[in-house]
Coordinates of N, CA and C in Angstrom, one line a residue:
M44 N 57.3 89.9 24.2 CA 58.6 89.3 24.6 C 59.7 89.9 23.7
G45 N 60.7 90.5 24.3 CA 61.8 91.1 23.6 C 62.9 90.1 23.2
L46 N 63.8 90.6 22.4 CA 64.9 89.8 22.0 C 65.9 89.6 23.2
P47 N 66.5 88.5 23.3 CA 67.5 88.3 24.4 C 68.7 89.3 24.2
R48 N 69.1 89.8 25.3 CA 70.3 90.7 25.3 C 71.6 89.9 25.3
K49 N 72.5 90.3 24.4 CA 73.8 89.7 24.4 C 74.6 90.1 25.7
R50 N 75.1 89.2 26.4 CA 75.9 89.5 27.6 C 77.4 89.4 27.3
Y51 N 78.1 90.5 27.6 CA 79.5 90.5 27.4 C 80.2 90.0 28.7
H52 N 81.2 89.2 28.5 CA 81.8 88.5 29.6 C 83.2 89.0 29.8
Y53 N 83.4 90.3 29.6 CA 84.7 90.9 29.9 C 84.4 92.3 30.5
D54 N 85.5 92.8 31.2 CA 85.4 94.0 31.9 C 85.4 95.2 31.0
H55 N 85.9 96.3 31.5 CA 85.8 97.6 30.8 C 86.5 97.5 29.4
V56 N 85.9 98.1 28.4 CA 86.4 98.2 27.1 C 86.7 99.6 26.7
S57 N 87.8 99.9 26.1 CA 88.1 101.2 25.6 C 87.2 101.5 24.4
V58 N 86.7 102.7 24.3 CA 85.8 103.1 23.2 C 86.4 104.4 22.6
I59 N 86.5 104.4 21.3 CA 87.0 105.6 20.5 C 85.8 106.1 19.8
A60 N 85.5 107.4 19.9 CA 84.4 108.0 19.2 C 84.8 109.4 18.8
A61 N 84.1 109.9 17.8 CA 84.4 111.3 17.3 C 83.0 111.9 17.0
F62 N 82.9 113.2 17.4 CA 81.7 114.0 17.1 C 82.1 115.0 16.1
G63 N 81.2 115.2 15.2 CA 81.5 116.2 14.2 C 80.9 115.9 12.8
P64 N 81.2 116.7 11.8 CA 80.7 116.5 10.5 C 81.4 115.3 9.9
L65 N 80.8 114.7 8.9 CA 81.3 113.6 8.1 C 82.0 114.1 6.9
N66 N 83.1 113.5 6.5 CA 83.7 113.9 5.2 C 83.1 113.1 4.1
E67 N 83.7 113.2 2.9 CA 83.1 112.6 1.7 C 83.1 111.1 1.7
R68 N 83.9 110.5 2.6 CA 84.0 109.1 2.8 C 83.1 108.6 3.9
R69 N 82.3 109.5 4.4 CA 81.4 109.2 5.5 C 82.1 108.9 6.8
E70 N 83.3 109.5 7.0 CA 84.1 109.3 8.2 C 84.0 110.5 9.1
A71 N 84.0 110.4 10.4 CA 83.9 111.5 11.2 C 85.2 112.3 11.2
D72 N 85.1 113.6 11.0 CA 86.3 114.5 11.0 C 86.4 115.1 12.4
A73 N 87.5 114.9 13.0 CA 87.7 115.4 14.4 C 89.0 116.2 14.4
H74 N 89.0 117.5 14.2 CA 90.2 118.2 14.1 C 90.2 119.4 15.1
G75 N 89.1 119.6 15.8 CA 89.0 120.7 16.8 C 89.6 120.3 18.2
F76 N 89.8 121.3 19.0 CA 90.4 121.0 20.3 C 89.3 120.4 21.2
S77 N 88.1 120.7 21.0 CA 87.0 120.3 22.0 C 86.2 119.1 21.5
D78 N 86.5 118.6 20.3 CA 85.6 117.5 19.8 C 86.2 116.1 19.9
K79 N 87.1 116.0 20.9 CA 87.7 114.7 21.2 C 88.0 114.7 22.7
T80 N 88.2 113.5 23.2 CA 88.5 113.3 24.6 C 90.0 113.3 24.8
T81 N 90.5 113.7 25.9 CA 91.9 113.7 26.2 C 92.3 112.6 27.2
E82 N 91.3 111.9 27.7 CA 91.5 110.8 28.7 C 91.1 109.5 28.1
N83 N 91.5 108.4 28.7 CA 91.1 107.1 28.2 C 89.8 106.7 28.9
F84 N 88.7 106.6 28.2 CA 87.4 106.2 28.7 C 87.2 104.8 28.4
K85 N 86.6 104.1 29.4 CA 86.3 102.7 29.2 C 84.8 102.5 29.7
I86 N 84.2 101.5 29.0 CA 82.8 101.2 29.3 C 82.7 99.7 29.6
D87 N 81.9 99.5 30.7 CA 81.6 98.1 31.0 C 80.3 97.7 30.4
F88 N 80.4 97.0 29.3 CA 79.2 96.6 28.6 C 78.4 95.5 29.2
S89 N 79.0 94.8 30.3 CA 78.2 93.8 30.9 C 77.2 94.3 31.9
K90 N 77.3 95.6 32.3 CA 76.4 96.1 33.3 C 75.0 96.4 32.6
V91 N 74.0 96.3 33.3 CA 72.6 96.6 32.8 C 72.1 97.8 33.7
D92 N 71.4 98.7 33.0 CA 70.8 99.8 33.6 C 71.8 100.7 34.4
D93 N 73.0 100.8 33.9 CA 74.0 101.6 34.6 C 73.9 103.0 34.0
D94 N 73.6 104.0 34.9 CA 73.4 105.4 34.5 C 74.5 106.3 35.1
Q95 N 75.7 106.0 34.8 CA 76.8 106.8 35.4 C 77.6 107.5 34.4
C96 N 77.0 107.9 33.3 CA 77.6 108.7 32.3 C 78.0 110.0 32.8
T97 N 79.2 110.5 32.5 CA 79.6 111.8 33.0 C 79.2 112.9 32.0
I98 N 78.9 112.5 30.7 CA 78.6 113.5 29.7 C 77.2 113.1 29.1
D99 N 76.3 114.0 29.1 CA 75.0 113.7 28.4 C 75.0 114.4 27.1
L100 N 74.7 113.7 26.0 CA 74.7 114.3 24.7 C 73.7 115.4 24.6
E101 N 72.6 115.4 25.4 CA 71.6 116.5 25.4 C 72.2 117.8 25.9
D102 N 73.3 117.7 26.7 CA 73.9 118.9 27.3 C 74.9 119.5 26.4
L103 N 75.3 118.9 25.3 CA 76.3 119.5 24.4 C 75.8 120.8 23.8
D104 N 76.6 121.7 23.7 CA 76.3 123.0 23.1 C 76.3 122.8 21.6
L105 N 75.2 122.9 20.9 CA 75.1 122.8 19.5 C 75.1 124.1 18.7
D106 N 75.1 125.2 19.5 CA 75.2 126.5 18.8 C 76.5 126.7 18.1
V107 N 76.4 127.0 16.8 CA 77.7 127.2 16.1 C 77.8 128.7 15.9
P108 N 79.0 129.2 16.2 CA 79.2 130.7 16.0 C 79.2 131.0 14.6
A109 N 78.7 132.2 14.3 CA 78.7 132.7 12.9 C 80.1 132.9 12.4
P110 N 80.4 132.5 11.1 CA 81.7 132.7 10.6 C 82.1 134.2 10.6
W111 N 83.3 134.5 10.6 CA 83.7 135.9 10.4 C 83.3 136.4 9.0
P112 N 83.0 137.7 8.9 CA 82.5 138.2 7.6 C 83.6 138.0 6.5
P113 N 83.2 137.7 5.3 CA 84.3 137.5 4.2 C 85.2 138.7 4.1
S114 N 86.4 138.4 3.9 CA 87.4 139.5 3.6 C 87.6 139.5 2.1
K115 N 87.9 140.7 1.6 CA 88.1 140.9 0.2 C 89.4 141.6 -0.1
I116 N 90.0 141.2 -1.2 CA 91.2 141.9 -1.7 C 90.8 142.4 -3.1
I117 N 90.8 143.7 -3.3 CA 90.5 144.3 -4.6 C 91.6 145.3 -5.0
G118 N 92.1 145.2 -6.2 CA 93.0 146.2 -6.7 C 94.5 145.9 -6.3
E119 N 94.8 144.8 -5.7 CA 96.1 144.5 -5.3 C 96.8 143.7 -6.4
T120 N 98.1 143.8 -6.6 CA 98.8 143.0 -7.6 C 99.9 142.2 -6.9
V121 N 100.3 142.5 -5.7 CA 101.3 141.7 -5.0 C 100.6 141.1 -3.8
F122 N 100.9 139.8 -3.6 CA 100.3 139.0 -2.5 C 101.3 138.4 -1.6
N123 N 101.2 138.6 -0.3 CA 102.0 138.0 0.7 C 101.3 136.8 1.2
A124 N 101.9 135.6 1.1 CA 101.3 134.4 1.6 C 102.0 133.9 2.8
R125 N 101.2 133.5 3.8 CA 101.8 132.9 5.0 C 100.9 131.9 5.6
L126 N 101.5 131.0 6.4 CA 100.7 130.0 7.1 C 100.3 130.5 8.5
G127 N 99.1 130.2 9.0 CA 98.7 130.7 10.3 C 97.6 129.8 10.9
P128 N 97.1 130.2 12.1 CA 96.1 129.4 12.7 C 94.8 129.4 12.0
P129 N 93.9 128.4 12.1 CA 92.7 128.3 11.3 C 91.6 129.2 11.8
G130 N 91.7 129.9 13.0 CA 90.7 130.8 13.4 C 89.6 130.2 14.2
S131 N 89.8 129.1 14.9 CA 88.9 128.5 15.8 C 87.6 128.2 15.1
K132 N 86.5 128.2 15.8 CA 85.2 127.8 15.2 C 84.6 128.9 14.3
R133 N 85.1 130.1 14.3 CA 84.5 131.2 13.4 C 85.4 131.3 12.2
G134 N 86.5 130.6 12.1 CA 87.4 130.8 11.0 C 87.2 129.8 9.9
Y135 N 88.3 129.1 9.5 CA 88.3 128.2 8.3 C 87.1 127.2 8.3
T136 N 86.8 126.5 9.4 CA 85.8 125.5 9.5 C 84.4 126.2 9.2
A137 N 84.1 127.3 9.9 CA 82.8 127.9 9.7 C 82.7 128.5 8.3
I138 N 83.8 129.0 7.7 CA 83.7 129.6 6.4 C 83.5 128.6 5.3
T139 N 84.3 127.5 5.4 CA 84.3 126.5 4.3 C 83.3 125.3 4.6
G140 N 83.0 125.1 5.9 CA 82.2 123.9 6.2 C 83.1 122.6 6.3
L141 N 84.4 122.8 6.2 CA 85.3 121.6 6.2 C 86.2 121.8 7.4
P142 N 86.7 120.7 8.0 CA 87.6 120.8 9.1 C 89.0 121.3 8.6
S143 N 89.7 122.0 9.4 CA 91.0 122.4 9.0 C 92.1 121.4 9.4
W144 N 93.2 121.5 8.8 CA 94.4 120.6 9.1 C 95.2 121.2 10.3
G145 N 94.7 122.3 10.8 CA 95.5 123.0 11.9 C 96.3 124.2 11.5
I146 N 96.5 124.3 10.2 CA 97.1 125.5 9.6 C 96.4 125.9 8.4
V147 N 96.4 127.1 8.0 CA 95.7 127.6 6.8 C 96.5 128.7 6.2
W148 N 96.3 129.0 4.9 CA 96.9 130.1 4.2 C 96.3 131.4 4.5
Y149 N 97.1 132.4 4.7 CA 96.6 133.8 4.8 C 97.2 134.5 3.6
L150 N 96.4 135.3 2.9 CA 96.9 136.2 1.8 C 96.8 137.6 2.3
N151 N 97.9 138.4 2.3 CA 98.0 139.8 2.8 C 97.3 139.9 4.2
D152 N 97.7 138.9 5.0 CA 97.2 138.9 6.4 C 95.7 138.7 6.5
L153 N 95.0 138.2 5.5 CA 93.6 137.9 5.6 C 93.4 136.4 5.4
L154 N 92.5 135.8 6.2 CA 92.1 134.4 6.2 C 91.1 134.2 5.1
L155 N 91.4 133.4 4.1 CA 90.5 133.0 3.0 C 89.9 134.2 2.3
P156 N 90.6 135.2 1.8 CA 90.0 136.3 1.2 C 89.4 136.0 -0.2
E157 N 88.4 136.8 -0.5 CA 87.9 136.8 -1.9 C 88.8 137.7 -2.7
I158 N 89.4 137.3 -3.8 CA 90.3 138.1 -4.5 C 89.7 138.5 -5.9
T159 N 89.7 139.8 -6.2 CA 89.3 140.3 -7.5 C 90.5 140.8 -8.2
L160 N 90.7 140.2 -9.4 CA 91.9 140.5 -10.2 C 91.4 141.2 -11.5
E161 N 92.2 142.1 -12.0 CA 91.9 142.8 -13.2 C 92.5 142.1 -14.4
R162 N 91.7 141.9 -15.4 CA 92.1 141.2 -16.6 C 93.4 141.9 -17.2
G163 N 94.4 141.1 -17.6 CA 95.6 141.7 -18.2 C 96.7 142.0 -17.2
I164 N 96.3 142.1 -15.9 CA 97.3 142.4 -14.9 C 97.8 141.0 -14.3
I165 N 99.1 140.8 -14.2 CA 99.6 139.5 -13.7 C 100.0 139.8 -12.2
P166 N 99.3 139.1 -11.3 CA 99.7 139.2 -9.9 C 101.0 138.5 -9.6
S167 N 101.7 139.0 -8.5 CA 102.9 138.4 -8.1 C 102.9 138.1 -6.6
T168 N 103.8 137.4 -6.1 CA 103.9 137.1 -4.7 C 105.2 137.7 -4.2
S169 N 105.1 138.0 -2.9 CA 106.4 138.5 -2.2 C 107.5 137.5 -2.3
Q170 N 108.7 137.9 -2.1 CA 109.8 137.0 -2.3 C 109.9 135.8 -1.3
T171 N 109.4 136.0 -0.1 CA 109.5 135.0 0.9 C 108.1 134.6 1.5
L172 N 107.9 133.3 1.7 CA 106.7 132.9 2.4 C 107.0 132.8 3.9
Q173 N 106.1 133.3 4.7 CA 106.3 133.3 6.1 C 105.5 132.2 6.8
K174 N 106.1 131.7 7.9 CA 105.4 130.7 8.7 C 105.2 131.2 10.1
V175 N 104.0 131.3 10.5 CA 103.7 131.8 11.9 C 103.8 130.7 12.9
D176 N 104.4 130.9 14.0 CA 104.5 129.9 15.1 C 103.1 129.7 15.6
L177 N 102.6 128.4 15.5 CA 101.3 128.1 15.9 C 101.2 127.7 17.3
D178 N 101.0 128.7 18.2 CA 100.9 128.5 19.6 C 99.4 128.1 19.9
R179 N 99.2 127.0 20.5 CA 97.8 126.5 20.8 C 97.0 127.4 21.6
S180 N 97.6 128.2 22.5 CA 96.9 129.1 23.3 C 96.3 130.2 22.5
Q181 N 97.0 130.6 21.4 CA 96.5 131.7 20.5 C 95.3 131.1 19.7
M182 N 95.4 129.9 19.3 CA 94.4 129.3 18.5 C 93.1 129.2 19.3
K183 N 93.1 128.9 20.6 CA 91.9 128.7 21.4 C 91.2 130.1 21.6
N184 N 92.0 131.1 21.6 CA 91.4 132.4 21.9 C 91.0 133.3 20.7
V185 N 91.2 132.7 19.5 CA 91.0 133.5 18.3 C 89.5 133.6 18.1

């Protein structure tokens, strides 16, 4: 004999959920374009044996693309810093294992480069910081 099921006496309920890695506070980080819904989904918890889900978790693509190979800056003394797109699933998130905030720093037009500096040489930055227009269509196709 099983435990009695709690019956809900109200109609459809809005549900908010996020898929993805957890941050250090054990909260779901949802910063990608495809890891959240764009519509208002409601669930009727009073129904029993209702199998009308439109998305099956078993059908989700769990393959993670390999990150881009690391870029390196060696022998440079002047660095140009600018903000740009995070590089989709192969960029910032794949390289660091952390979700991006939607923009990331580029040094000398390279995303997250490894920098080798020579002892005694003081690096400098260019006079202006550039901000790239973040067009969402560019970010999806990166």
